[in-house]
C-alpha positions as a printed Julia matrix, in Angstrom:
849×3 Matrix{Float64}:
 159.25  89.35  19.96
 156.36  88.07  22.01
 153.99  90.68  23.22
 153.05  90.95  26.89
 149.53  89.75  26.18
 150.82  86.65  24.4
 153.24  85.96  27.27
 150.36  86.15  29.71
 148.36  83.71  27.58
 151.26  81.2   27.38
 151.85  81.4   31.13
 148.17  80.74  31.75
 148.23  77.72  29.47
 151.37  76.41  31.21
 149.84  76.83  34.66
 146.66  75.05  33.65
 148.6   72.22  32.05
 150.9   71.97  35.1
 147.9   71.8   37.4
 146.62  68.92  35.34
 149.97  67.13  35.67
 150.44  67.63  39.4
 146.75  67.23  40.3
 145.89  64.34  38.03
 142.97  62.39  39.51
 143.12  58.67  40.1
 140.33  56.15  40.62
 139.92  53.64  43.45
 137.27  51.11  42.51
 135.92  47.69  43.41
 132.87  45.71  44.49
 131.16  45.23  47.86
 129.96  41.66  48.45
 127.84  39.91  51.09
 130.34  37.47  52.65
 127.62  34.93  53.47
 126.11  34.45  50.05
 128.43  36.16  47.58
 125.77  38.59  46.36
 126.53  42.14  45.33
 125.4   44.83  47.78
 123.75  47.9   46.29
 123.78  51.45  47.67
 126.43  50.8   50.33
 128.28  53.94  51.57
 132.01  53.77  50.8
 134.5   56.51  51.69
 138.22  57.18  51.84
 139.84  59.05  54.72
 142.7   61.47  53.94
 145.66  62.36  56.18
 144.06  65.68  57.14
 140.87  63.93  58.26
 138.79  64.88  55.2
 136.61  62.25  53.6
 135.49  61.54  50.06
 132.25  59.56  49.97
 130.39  57.56  47.36
 128.01  54.59  47.33
 127.99  51.34  45.42
 125.79  51.24  42.36
 122.88  48.9   41.72
 125.23  45.98  41.06
 127.55  46.59  44.03
 130.37  48.46  42.25
 131.94  51.68  43.52
 134.41  54.28  42.2
 136.12  57.07  44.17
 138.21  59.81  42.59
 141.24  61.08  44.5
 144.43  63.09  43.9
 146.68  62.49  46.9
 147.12  59.03  48.39
 144.38  58.41  50.99
 145.05  56.78  54.35
 142.21  54.26  54.47
 139.12  52.86  52.75
 136.02  52.48  54.97
 132.68  50.72  54.47
 129.97  51.02  57.11
 126.49  49.74  56.4
 123.4   48.84  58.4
 123.38  45.29  59.75
 126.92  44.45  58.64
 130.17  44.73  60.54
 132.03  47.85  59.35
 135.31  47.32  57.52
 138.35  49.61  57.33
 141.42  48.94  55.15
 144.7   50.8   55.69
 146.1   51.71  52.3
 149.84  50.98  51.88
 151.94  52.98  49.45
 151.62  50.25  46.85
 147.89  49.51  47.36
 145.88  48.08  44.5
 143.5   50.49  42.82
 140.85  47.76  42.63
 139.7   46.58  46.06
 136.77  44.22  46.59
 135.25  44.17  50.07
 133.37  41.31  51.78
 130.97  42.43  54.51
 129.89  40.07  57.28
 126.44  40.41  58.91
 126.21  41.08  62.62
 126.38  37.86  64.63
 124.68  39.22  67.75
 124.29  42.08  70.2
 128.02  42.39  70.94
 128.8   43.04  67.31
 126.04  45.62  67.11
 127.21  47.36  70.27
 130.77  47.44  68.97
 129.6   48.93  65.67
 127.67  51.65  67.47
 130.84  52.83  69.15
 132.45  53.6   65.79
 132.56  57.32  65.24
 130.1   58.61  62.69
 129.95  61.78  60.65
 128.61  64.77  62.55
 126.39  67.28  60.79
 125.89  70.61  62.54
 122.26  71.68  62.71
 120.98  74.98  61.57
 118.93  76.84  64.14
 115.98  77.22  61.79
 115.29  73.48  61.66
 115.01  71.03  64.56
 116.42  68.45  62.17
 118.77  69.48  59.32
 117.27  66.76  57.09
 113.88  68.53  57.19
 115.12  71.45  55.11
 116.13  69.06  52.31
 112.99  66.92  52.58
 110.73  69.98  52.43
 112.35  70.79  49.09
 111.93  67.18  47.96
 108.19  67.38  48.7
 107.93  70.81  47.06
 109.6   69.45  43.91
 107.46  66.31  43.68
 105.3   67.65  40.83
 108.45  68.32  38.8
 110.34  65.09  39.59
 107.5   62.55  39.8
 107.49  60.37  36.63
 103.67  60.38  36.81
 103.75  63.95  35.47
 104.84  62.72  32.03
 102.3   62.8   29.21
 103.89  59.85  27.4
 106.69  57.4   28.01
 107.87  54.04  26.73
 110.73  51.66  27.44
 111.92  48.11  27.09
 111.43  46.24  30.36
 113.41  43.24  31.53
 112.27  41.45  34.68
 113.4   38.38  36.56
 111.91  36.64  39.59
 113.27  33.8   41.71
 111.5   31.93  44.52
 113.39  29.47  46.71
 112.92  27.43  49.9
 115.4   27.18  52.76
 115.7   26.7   56.53
 114.05  23.29  56.57
 113.03  22.06  60.03
 114.57  18.95  61.55
 111.36  16.94  61.19
 111.06  17.82  57.51
 114.69  16.86  56.94
 113.79  13.31  57.99
 111.0   13.01  55.43
 111.41  11.4   52.06
 110.68  14.58  50.11
 113.63  16.37  51.71
 115.94  13.4   51.29
 115.06  13.38  47.6
 115.86  17.06  47.05
 118.9   17.13  49.36
 121.01  15.56  46.66
 120.05  18.34  44.25
 120.87  21.02  46.83
 124.25  19.51  47.75
 125.23  19.38  44.09
 124.72  23.15  43.84
 125.95  24.49  47.17
 126.8   27.86  45.66
 123.07  28.56  45.26
 122.43  30.16  48.65
 119.8   32.31  50.32
 120.07  35.62  52.15
 121.46  33.82  55.23
 124.03  31.84  53.27
 122.26  28.49  53.67
 121.65  26.22  50.65
 118.27  26.75  49.01
 115.94  24.77  46.8
 114.63  26.97  43.95
 110.97  26.34  43.11
 110.33  29.1   40.56
 112.33  31.29  38.2
 111.08  33.47  35.37
 112.32  36.06  32.91
 110.36  38.53  30.82
 111.23  40.98  28.07
 108.54  43.43  27.02
 107.81  46.85  25.53
 105.8   49.13  27.83
 103.8   52.21  26.73
 102.11  54.87  28.85
  99.74  57.72  28.01
  98.46  60.11  30.67
  95.44  61.63  28.96
  93.32  59.69  28.38
  95.02  57.29  30.79
  96.15  54.13  29.04
  98.93  51.59  29.31
  99.94  48.78  27.02
 102.55  46.08  27.3
 103.77  43.71  24.62
 105.53  40.64  26.01
 108.17  39.75  23.43
 109.76  36.83  25.23
 109.04  34.92  28.41
 110.73  32.05  30.18
 109.13  30.29  33.14
 110.27  27.25  35.08
 108.49  26.3   38.28
 107.43  23.41  40.46
 103.65  23.07  40.41
 103.2   25.87  37.86
 100.52  24.92  35.35
  99.91  28.26  33.68
 103.19  30.02  32.98
 101.46  32.66  30.87
  99.62  34.04  33.91
 102.88  34.48  35.85
 104.51  36.06  32.82
 101.9   38.8   32.86
 101.9   39.27  36.64
 105.64  39.97  36.64
 105.55  42.8   34.11
 105.58  46.6   34.46
 101.79  46.55  34.26
 101.51  45.03  37.72
 104.82  45.67  39.52
 105.73  49.36  39.76
 106.93  51.28  42.79
 106.86  55.05  42.99
 108.26  56.54  46.2
 106.9   59.98  45.26
 103.43  58.69  46.1
 102.37  59.09  49.72
 101.59  55.38  49.95
 103.23  52.46  48.19
 101.06  49.4   47.75
 102.94  46.12  48.28
 101.32  42.71  48.71
  97.93  44.33  49.26
  99.2   46.66  52.0
  99.78  50.43  51.93
 103.22  51.44  53.18
 104.11  55.0   54.11
 106.59  56.56  51.7
 109.68  58.15  53.32
 108.9   61.3   51.3
 105.24  61.35  52.33
 103.75  64.85  52.38
 103.44  64.47  56.17
 106.97  63.08  56.6
 107.66  64.98  59.86
 104.84  63.15  61.65
 105.72  59.73  60.34
 109.49  59.35  60.17
 112.71  60.19  61.96
 115.59  61.32  59.72
 119.36  61.66  59.94
 121.37  63.72  57.48
 124.48  61.55  57.15
 126.33  63.32  54.34
 125.77  66.56  52.46
 128.0   65.78  49.48
 128.18  62.19  48.24
 129.97  62.34  44.88
 128.87  59.96  42.11
 129.93  60.6   38.52
 130.94  64.15  39.47
 127.46  64.93  40.77
 126.58  65.68  44.39
 123.9   64.04  46.52
 122.59  64.29  50.06
 122.5   61.0   51.96
 119.64  60.75  54.46
 118.77  57.79  56.67
 115.16  57.29  57.74
 113.13  55.09  60.07
 109.49  55.18  61.22
 108.58  56.93  64.45
 106.6   53.83  65.44
 108.39  50.6   64.66
 105.15  48.65  64.22
 103.78  50.96  61.49
 103.69  49.86  57.88
 106.68  51.98  56.99
 110.3   51.68  55.88
 113.75  51.97  57.35
 116.64  52.76  55.05
 118.6   55.4   53.21
 118.15  57.62  50.18
 120.35  59.78  47.98
 118.82  63.09  46.94
 120.25  65.11  44.06
 121.64  68.57  44.68
 119.69  71.27  42.87
 116.79  69.11  41.66
 116.0   67.58  45.06
 115.06  64.42  43.22
 115.33  60.88  44.52
 118.32  59.16  42.95
 118.73  55.98  44.96
 116.37  54.55  47.54
 117.07  51.55  49.74
 114.0   50.85  51.89
 113.29  47.85  54.05
 110.33  46.99  56.25
 111.32  46.58  59.87
 110.79  43.1   61.41
 108.72  44.78  64.15
 106.12  45.97  61.61
 102.68  44.44  62.06
 102.93  42.31  58.95
 102.05  38.62  58.7
 104.2   35.92  57.15
 106.92  38.4   56.1
 110.23  38.45  57.95
 112.13  40.71  55.59
 111.01  42.97  52.74
 113.38  45.31  50.95
 113.07  47.54  47.88
 116.05  49.11  46.14
 115.5   51.55  43.31
 117.78  53.66  41.13
 116.64  56.54  38.94
 118.23  57.75  35.69
 118.39  61.41  34.73
 117.27  61.82  31.12
 119.22  64.84  29.9
 117.05  65.75  26.9
 113.8   65.96  28.87
 115.42  66.83  32.23
 113.43  64.0   33.81
 114.27  61.48  36.5
 112.95  58.02  35.58
 113.1   54.67  37.45
 115.75  52.58  35.71
 116.37  49.63  38.03
 114.37  48.04  40.83
 115.24  45.13  43.07
 112.91  43.53  45.65
 113.77  40.98  48.35
 111.07  39.16  50.32
 111.68  36.56  53.01
 108.71  34.85  54.62
 108.46  34.41  58.36
 108.31  30.81  59.54
 104.97  30.13  61.31
 106.6   27.35  63.34
 109.94  25.74  64.1
 109.34  23.0   61.55
 108.05  25.17  58.72
 109.97  26.24  55.63
 111.36  29.67  54.84
 110.6   31.13  51.4
 112.82  33.66  49.61
 111.64  35.82  46.72
 113.9   38.02  44.6
 112.59  40.32  41.89
 114.66  42.47  39.56
 113.61  44.78  36.74
 115.34  47.31  34.53
 114.23  49.84  31.94
 116.16  50.44  28.73
 115.68  52.69  25.68
 113.53  55.09  27.69
 111.63  57.7   25.67
 109.48  60.38  27.31
 106.94  62.9   26.06
 107.01  61.56  22.52
 103.42  60.97  21.33
 102.43  57.31  20.99
  99.92  56.3   18.34
  96.47  55.21  19.51
  96.85  51.79  17.93
  99.36  50.85  20.63
  96.61  50.98  23.24
  93.98  48.78  21.59
  94.9   46.0   24.03
  96.28  46.48  27.48
  98.51  43.42  27.41
  99.57  41.26  24.5
 101.65  38.09  24.65
 103.26  37.9   21.22
 103.27  34.68  19.28
 106.26  32.46  19.97
 106.95  34.42  23.17
 107.17  31.17  25.14
 109.39  29.32  22.67
 112.8   28.44  24.08
 115.63  30.46  22.55
 118.79  30.74  24.66
 120.57  32.68  21.93
 117.91  35.38  22.17
 118.17  35.59  25.96
 121.96  35.75  25.97
 121.78  38.67  23.56
 118.75  40.5   24.96
 119.07  40.34  28.75
 119.82  43.72  30.29
 122.36  41.95  32.5
 123.87  38.47  32.49
 122.79  35.64  34.78
 125.12  34.62  37.58
 126.36  31.04  37.8
 123.9   30.25  40.6
 120.97  31.71  38.65
 121.81  29.51  35.67
 121.87  26.45  37.92
 118.4   27.22  39.25
 116.73  26.22  36.0
 118.33  22.77  36.13
 117.5   22.26  39.82
 113.82  22.97  39.24
 113.66  20.62  36.25
 115.14  17.8   38.36
 112.84  18.39  41.36
 109.67  18.46  39.23
 110.18  14.8   38.33
 110.5   13.56  41.93
 107.4   11.53  43.02
 107.6   12.82  46.61
 107.52  16.44  45.38
 104.46  15.7   43.25
 102.68  14.28  46.33
 103.35  17.45  48.33
 102.06  19.58  45.47
  98.82  17.58  45.46
  98.35  18.23  49.18
  98.97  21.96  48.77
  96.51  22.09  45.87
  93.77  20.48  47.97
  94.31  22.95  50.82
  94.33  26.07  48.63
  91.65  25.17  46.06
  89.41  22.83  48.04
  89.58  20.21  45.29
  91.74  17.14  44.78
  93.0   16.93  41.23
  93.03  13.47  39.67
  94.0   13.79  36.03
  91.37  15.68  34.09
  88.85  15.74  36.96
  89.02  17.49  40.36
  86.98  16.17  43.3
  85.47  18.37  46.01
  85.02  20.86  47.49
  86.03  19.09  50.7
  84.3   21.65  53.02
  80.94  20.32  51.81
  81.76  16.62  52.1
  80.12  15.98  55.47
  77.53  17.86  57.51
  74.59  17.49  59.88
  71.24  19.22  60.21
  67.98  18.5   61.99
  66.08  17.61  58.79
  68.52  15.45  56.85
  70.54  14.14  59.77
  74.02  13.14  58.68
  74.6   14.54  55.18
  77.31  13.21  52.89
  78.23  14.86  49.61
  80.57  13.99  46.74
  81.25  16.41  43.91
  83.54  16.97  40.95
  84.44  19.4   38.21
  86.67  19.12  35.18
  89.89  21.1   34.99
  91.99  22.62  32.22
  93.52  19.25  31.38
  90.09  18.12  30.26
  89.32  21.17  28.17
  90.34  24.82  27.87
  86.75  25.75  27.04
  84.39  23.27  28.73
  83.85  23.07  32.51
  81.62  20.2   33.61
  80.57  19.56  37.18
  78.16  17.68  39.36
  77.45  16.38  42.85
  75.5   13.69  44.7
  74.29  14.02  48.29
  72.4   11.83  50.73
  70.74  12.5   54.11
  70.53   9.52  56.45
  67.51  10.92  58.35
  65.24  11.94  55.49
  66.67   9.13  53.33
  66.54  11.31  50.23
  69.08  11.69  47.43
  69.98  15.17  46.22
  71.93  15.86  43.05
  73.01  18.5   40.61
  74.94  19.04  37.37
  76.37  21.99  35.46
  78.12  22.77  32.19
  79.94  25.99  31.3
  81.52  26.92  27.99
  84.05  29.7   27.38
  83.18  31.19  23.99
  85.96  33.75  23.92
  88.74  35.02  26.17
  89.06  38.4   24.41
  86.61  39.72  25.33
  85.74  37.14  27.97
  82.43  35.58  26.96
  80.9   32.58  28.68
  77.65  30.62  28.75
  76.41  27.9   31.06
  73.5   25.75  32.21
  72.84  24.03  35.51
  70.21  21.93  37.28
  69.9   20.67  40.82
  67.32  18.82  42.88
  68.02  19.75  46.47
  66.83  21.52  49.59
  66.69  25.3   49.66
  66.11  27.64  52.61
  64.01  30.8   52.62
  66.51  32.49  54.96
  69.14  32.38  52.23
  67.07  33.55  49.25
  68.82  36.92  49.3
  70.57  39.05  46.71
  74.21  38.22  47.4
  76.63  40.89  46.18
  79.76  39.53  47.84
  82.6   39.46  45.35
  84.44  36.83  47.37
  82.21  34.26  48.99
  82.58  33.28  52.64
  83.24  29.56  52.1
  82.95  28.64  55.78
  79.58  30.43  56.06
  78.32  28.81  52.86
  79.35  25.33  53.97
  77.46  25.76  57.24
  74.19  26.71  55.52
  73.28  23.03  55.24
  74.12  22.37  58.91
  72.42  23.04  62.23
  68.73  23.82  62.72
  67.59  23.89  59.11
  63.89  23.68  60.07
  64.09  27.16  61.66
  65.32  28.56  58.36
  62.23  27.24  56.48
  63.5   24.54  54.12
  61.82  23.65  50.85
  62.37  21.25  48.0
  63.27  22.76  44.68
  64.07  21.74  41.15
  66.23  24.57  39.97
  67.01  25.2   36.27
  69.34  27.98  35.17
  71.04  29.23  32.0
  73.22  32.32  31.61
  75.21  34.35  29.11
  78.01  36.67  30.27
  80.37  38.94  28.35
  82.73  41.85  28.9
  81.28  44.7   26.86
  84.26  46.82  27.91
  87.3   46.02  30.0
  85.55  47.61  32.98
  81.95  46.65  32.13
  80.44  43.16  32.38
  76.91  42.21  31.29
  75.14  39.04  32.36
  71.73  37.66  31.41
  70.31  34.76  33.42
  67.22  32.65  32.79
  66.04  30.88  35.95
  63.13  28.59  36.76
  62.42  26.77  40.01
  59.57  25.27  41.97
  58.94  26.01  45.65
  57.69  22.97  47.59
  57.78  23.98  51.28
  58.49  21.64  54.18
  56.74  24.04  56.6
  53.21  25.48  56.74
  52.84  28.03  53.95
  50.02  29.69  52.0
  49.68  32.69  49.76
  46.67  34.48  48.35
  47.23  36.92  45.52
  43.61  38.06  45.15
  42.27  37.25  48.61
  40.36  34.18  47.44
  42.51  31.35  46.1
  45.27  30.15  48.36
  48.29  28.3   47.04
  50.5   25.99  49.09
  53.43  25.92  46.68
  54.42  27.78  43.54
  56.66  27.97  40.49
  58.47  31.01  39.19
  60.41  31.91  36.06
  62.8   34.86  36.07
  64.99  36.73  33.64
  67.79  38.58  35.45
  69.87  41.31  33.83
  73.02  42.34  35.69
  75.57  45.06  34.96
  78.88  45.22  36.81
  81.14  48.25  36.48
  84.69  47.86  37.8
  86.82  50.94  36.95
  90.52  50.18  36.91
  89.93  46.51  36.2
  92.68  44.5   34.53
  92.22  41.04  33.08
  94.92  38.41  32.75
  94.98  36.18  29.68
  94.96  32.74  31.29
  95.18  29.37  29.64
  93.04  27.58  32.21
  89.31  27.83  32.84
  89.43  30.92  35.02
  89.53  34.64  34.44
  91.74  36.54  36.87
  90.5   40.04  37.61
  92.86  42.66  39.04
  92.63  46.41  39.51
  95.34  48.97  38.9
  93.69  50.94  41.71
  91.95  48.68  44.22
  90.33  51.74  45.78
  88.02  52.26  42.83
  84.43  51.25  43.59
  82.62  48.25  42.15
  79.05  49.04  41.1
  76.44  46.34  40.39
  72.92  46.93  39.09
  70.49  44.02  38.93
  67.0   43.87  37.4
  64.81  40.8   37.83
  61.68  40.18  35.81
  59.32  37.4   36.9
  57.11  36.22  34.01
  53.82  34.45  34.65
  52.83  31.49  32.5
  56.28  30.39  31.27
  56.83  26.78  32.38
  53.86  27.12  34.72
  55.17  30.22  36.52
  52.6   31.69  38.92
  53.64  35.36  39.16
  54.44  38.55  37.3
  56.83  40.86  39.19
  59.78  43.23  38.97
  62.81  43.67  41.23
  65.43  46.44  41.18
  68.6   46.55  43.25
  71.91  48.42  43.3
  75.12  47.74  45.22
  78.32  49.78  45.59
  81.44  48.43  47.29
  84.71  50.25  47.91
  87.88  50.28  49.99
  89.0   53.69  51.29
  92.66  54.25  52.28
  93.07  56.34  55.44
  96.8   56.38  56.11
  97.69  55.67  59.72
  93.98  55.1   60.46
  94.09  51.98  58.3
  91.41  51.56  55.68
  87.65  51.53  55.51
  85.48  49.1   53.6
  81.84  49.75  52.82
  78.99  48.07  50.98
  75.88  50.1   50.11
  72.77  48.27  48.88
  69.32  49.49  47.95
  66.35  47.8   46.34
  62.63  47.85  45.63
  60.06  45.17  44.75
  56.94  47.07  43.62
  54.77  44.02  42.82
  53.0   41.71  45.25
  54.75  38.34  45.66
  54.96  35.63  48.34
  57.36  36.44  51.15
  60.03  33.93  49.96
  60.45  36.19  46.9
  60.74  39.38  48.97
  64.01  40.63  50.45
  64.62  38.37  53.45
  67.46  40.25  55.11
  70.37  38.0   55.86
  70.81  37.36  59.55
  73.46  35.16  61.07
  72.8   32.72  63.89
  75.97  30.77  63.18
  79.06  31.08  65.33
  81.06  32.3   62.32
  81.16  35.98  61.38
  79.93  37.11  57.95
  80.71  40.67  56.84
  77.78  40.63  54.39
  75.21  39.61  57.05
  73.59  41.35  60.02
  75.26  39.34  62.73
  72.88  40.11  65.64
  69.82  39.45  63.51
  68.08  36.08  63.56
  67.74  34.21  60.3
  64.54  35.34  58.64
  63.81  38.02  61.25
  62.91  40.91  58.91
  61.37  41.11  55.45
  61.11  44.15  53.16
  60.0   45.12  49.71
  61.83  48.49  49.95
  65.16  48.71  51.69
  68.58  50.37  51.93
  71.59  49.21  53.89
  75.19  50.07  54.71
  77.8   47.68  56.05
  81.05  49.31  57.12
  84.33  48.03  58.54
  87.2   50.2   59.73
  90.4   48.16  59.75
  92.61  50.04  62.18
  95.4   47.52  61.66
  97.62  48.03  64.72
  96.71  51.66  65.46
  95.61  50.91  69.04
  97.03  47.46  69.7
 100.56  48.54  68.75
 100.55  50.9   71.73
  99.99  48.09  74.24
 103.31  46.26  74.86
 102.0   42.69  75.29
  99.48  42.89  72.45
 102.04  44.62  70.23
 104.33  41.61  70.64
 101.47  39.31  69.61
 100.85  41.4   66.44
  97.12  41.56  67.09
  95.08  44.06  65.09
  91.86  45.86  65.83
  88.82  46.83  63.82
  85.42  48.48  64.15
  82.17  47.6   62.37
  78.85  49.33  61.86
  75.81  47.96  60.03
  72.7   49.96  59.2
  69.46  48.78  57.58
  66.21  50.58  56.91
  63.23  49.13  55.11
  59.5   48.67  54.97
  56.91  46.13  53.93
  53.84  47.61  52.24
  50.57  46.62  54.0
  49.06  44.94  50.95
  52.09  42.62  50.86
  51.21  41.38  54.34
  47.52  40.9   53.68
  46.77  37.35  52.58
  50.42  36.39  52.79
  51.73  33.67  55.07
  49.73  31.65  57.54
  48.95  31.36  61.21
  52.38  29.85  61.63
  54.22  32.85  60.26
  53.82  36.6   60.37
  56.23  38.74  58.4
  58.04  41.3   60.48
  58.67  44.66  58.9
  61.27  47.22  59.94
  58.51  49.85  59.57
  61.1   52.41  58.51
  62.77  52.11  61.91
  66.45  51.46  61.28
  68.16  48.3   62.42
  71.66  49.09  63.71
  74.5   47.1   65.16
  78.0   48.17  66.12
  81.0   45.96  66.68
  84.64  45.86  67.59
  87.14  43.1   67.54
  90.6   41.69  67.41
  92.08  39.99  64.36
  95.4   38.38  63.54
  95.24  36.11  66.59
  97.73  33.35  65.82
  97.85  35.14  62.42
  94.55  33.58  61.3
  91.77  34.02  63.89
  89.42  36.98  64.1
  86.97  37.59  66.99
  84.11  40.09  66.74
  82.01  41.49  69.59
  78.76  42.91  68.24
  76.06  44.93  70.02
  72.54  45.33  68.66
  71.33  48.93  69.07
  67.72  48.83  67.87
  64.63  46.61  67.55
  65.37  45.22  70.98
  61.75  44.48  71.94
  60.41  40.92  71.94
  57.64  40.39  69.37
  54.96  37.67  69.72
  55.61  34.54  67.6
  59.26  35.58  67.22
  62.45  34.73  69.06
  63.74  37.21  71.61
  66.3   39.44  69.85
  69.93  39.01  70.92
  71.48  42.2   72.33
  75.02  40.92  72.01
  76.85  38.23  70.06
  80.43  37.08  69.75
  81.54  35.7   66.38
  84.66  33.9   65.23
  86.14  33.72  61.75
  89.32  32.74  59.98
  91.13  35.03  57.56
  94.55  35.11  55.95
  95.96  38.62  55.6
  99.49  39.94  55.39
């Protein structure tokens, strides 16, 4: 006999088993493909519609695959995605359970209008929120501290990365040139290698990296060991530098941060703390099912199309309110130069043991905008994936002794290793890219074009082991020398990886004098970077430019014009200048430099100086020892094989601090003076969100000992047409002199904050900026006494500040910047001095994204 309780148990088991039989789930799966180029499409919404009108929704994974679970036969399979024509497939009784879908991009306004008429999913709003997506996003922001990977104390993973750069959309004129005819044969032989628009492309660069990455939060440290690297590129001389640039150390995107830095620009994250003010959102689906887990699907776009922000979609996990998948693209209307399309796709993995969401896969697409009808389009694709992720497991200190290490034999070719170690396999087209690049590199016409590009970007023409230039200095004219011709050279890495030799020869047709110079630098060590050098030149100097220059990046146009124009107004002098230096990185962020300098001052204008009130001197010699300390927090250094050191910062907003002490020593090599100089400079960029970013430079200095006015601080004016951010642009050359001074130079780059609101200017992509320069200083009375001559009287600021304010438009034709600057103080005309300008307009050229 079976008891009643046992009967009940058996019936329960039977019912459960029967439910499994009659309700057995099936899987509909497949892949979504871009019909134009055959590439997989990630994060595309896919859903099936049932006979009762219900829908089951999922999205494709990072590689374009989808899976949908169902019990009863659905009526249709639907894909609807962004800029592609939607597709709906009616499912017959005998439909295949593996369906691949090809999506075709919109071909114009009619297609878009037709797509808009397709019925979407309607989400009813709750009364509490004006937008139902806000409730979810508020919880995403509230859970940032828990879900942000930056919270982790330790983590490590194996990183695989791949980058491809290709050219396409050649203009008709270029197609007629020999270089295109030469590469056309290569492109036709590999027609399946296509770009985002389906047109054949010519790959110019492809690389792969495999590395181990380590992170420690406190104290903050990262380390990356590059185990294997593979680089093939046209015109690439230093593959090791690119190998390092394409690693986790330099390319990481975290959407939990309020701003995401890409290509030197700060883009607003769609989960910014102030998301309601910056973005519009649409809650498309409350329950997207992926691997039996539920996600919200939210579309987003910026409130102002011209802002540096994203348009796209994101999946947010139920319960955790963590980002799972993010597909974000920059809108074409964004005020961004040279970029037509920029897209980031990222997928997070949930690590069960630590209950942590961690970025597992990232894909980036960049397409350049064509400046003209006959220019070339450039396509960049970047992919990275993390494997063997470990979090919150302590990492030994020895891992962090070096920030980046390229292991021995990392560059050796080993296809067996790559086939075994890649996180995913290469497609047929990606394999063909390596062969296409190798063929193109050997074409003479391609080599000629590379030479032209090198001259434009570096200012030198490379001829074997020697480079000639810089071309900006080749020809000039001033009122003392007349027509000035100059020829110069320097050796490159083909000559030596340690020695850098250089020299120049110049001749003025009016003064009929030859000027010349030579230099030699030697790289003692690259880890830490240690370098020495000597130089000598016999040439004209100018008192107006004997200033303490703290600019990290020199204004080449301004520098080239220093030997042009009215040189006699800037007080020229002959000099024989000898210099020797030693420089080393004491720490990664700390650089020390010692310089020994000796020069003679032989003026070409009336000059006299009396140190004791009795003996006057008409010229002088000086010998200096200069000690300089540069502190750059967040600095990263690339291990390059050429003769340059590439400095980068993991946070460009950290300040750069420079302290300089100069000691003049009397008696050494006939030096006439003993003196001391102290100066300090701080430079920094400050992010300000929608207000753009500010840039400031603070400088202060003191010269306590009596010296001739050429050795004082001759504040840098600018009478040239070209703007210089490190000069006072409404100040004459040599207008003010100080032995104690402090200054601030500030620029507020508003980007398109104001111009984007004006329809015509918005279309032109102009940008606006504000500037303010402030200088205060004094010249002690005993410095003036006995100094100079009847032909010159030093002008002191007398502790009355010099101020100028400016505004301007940049990004005109993408390159030109115009500044309008008003002088606010020291407006009176002083005897023996030029009348001060109250207003000046300056022009400059800059390349910014």
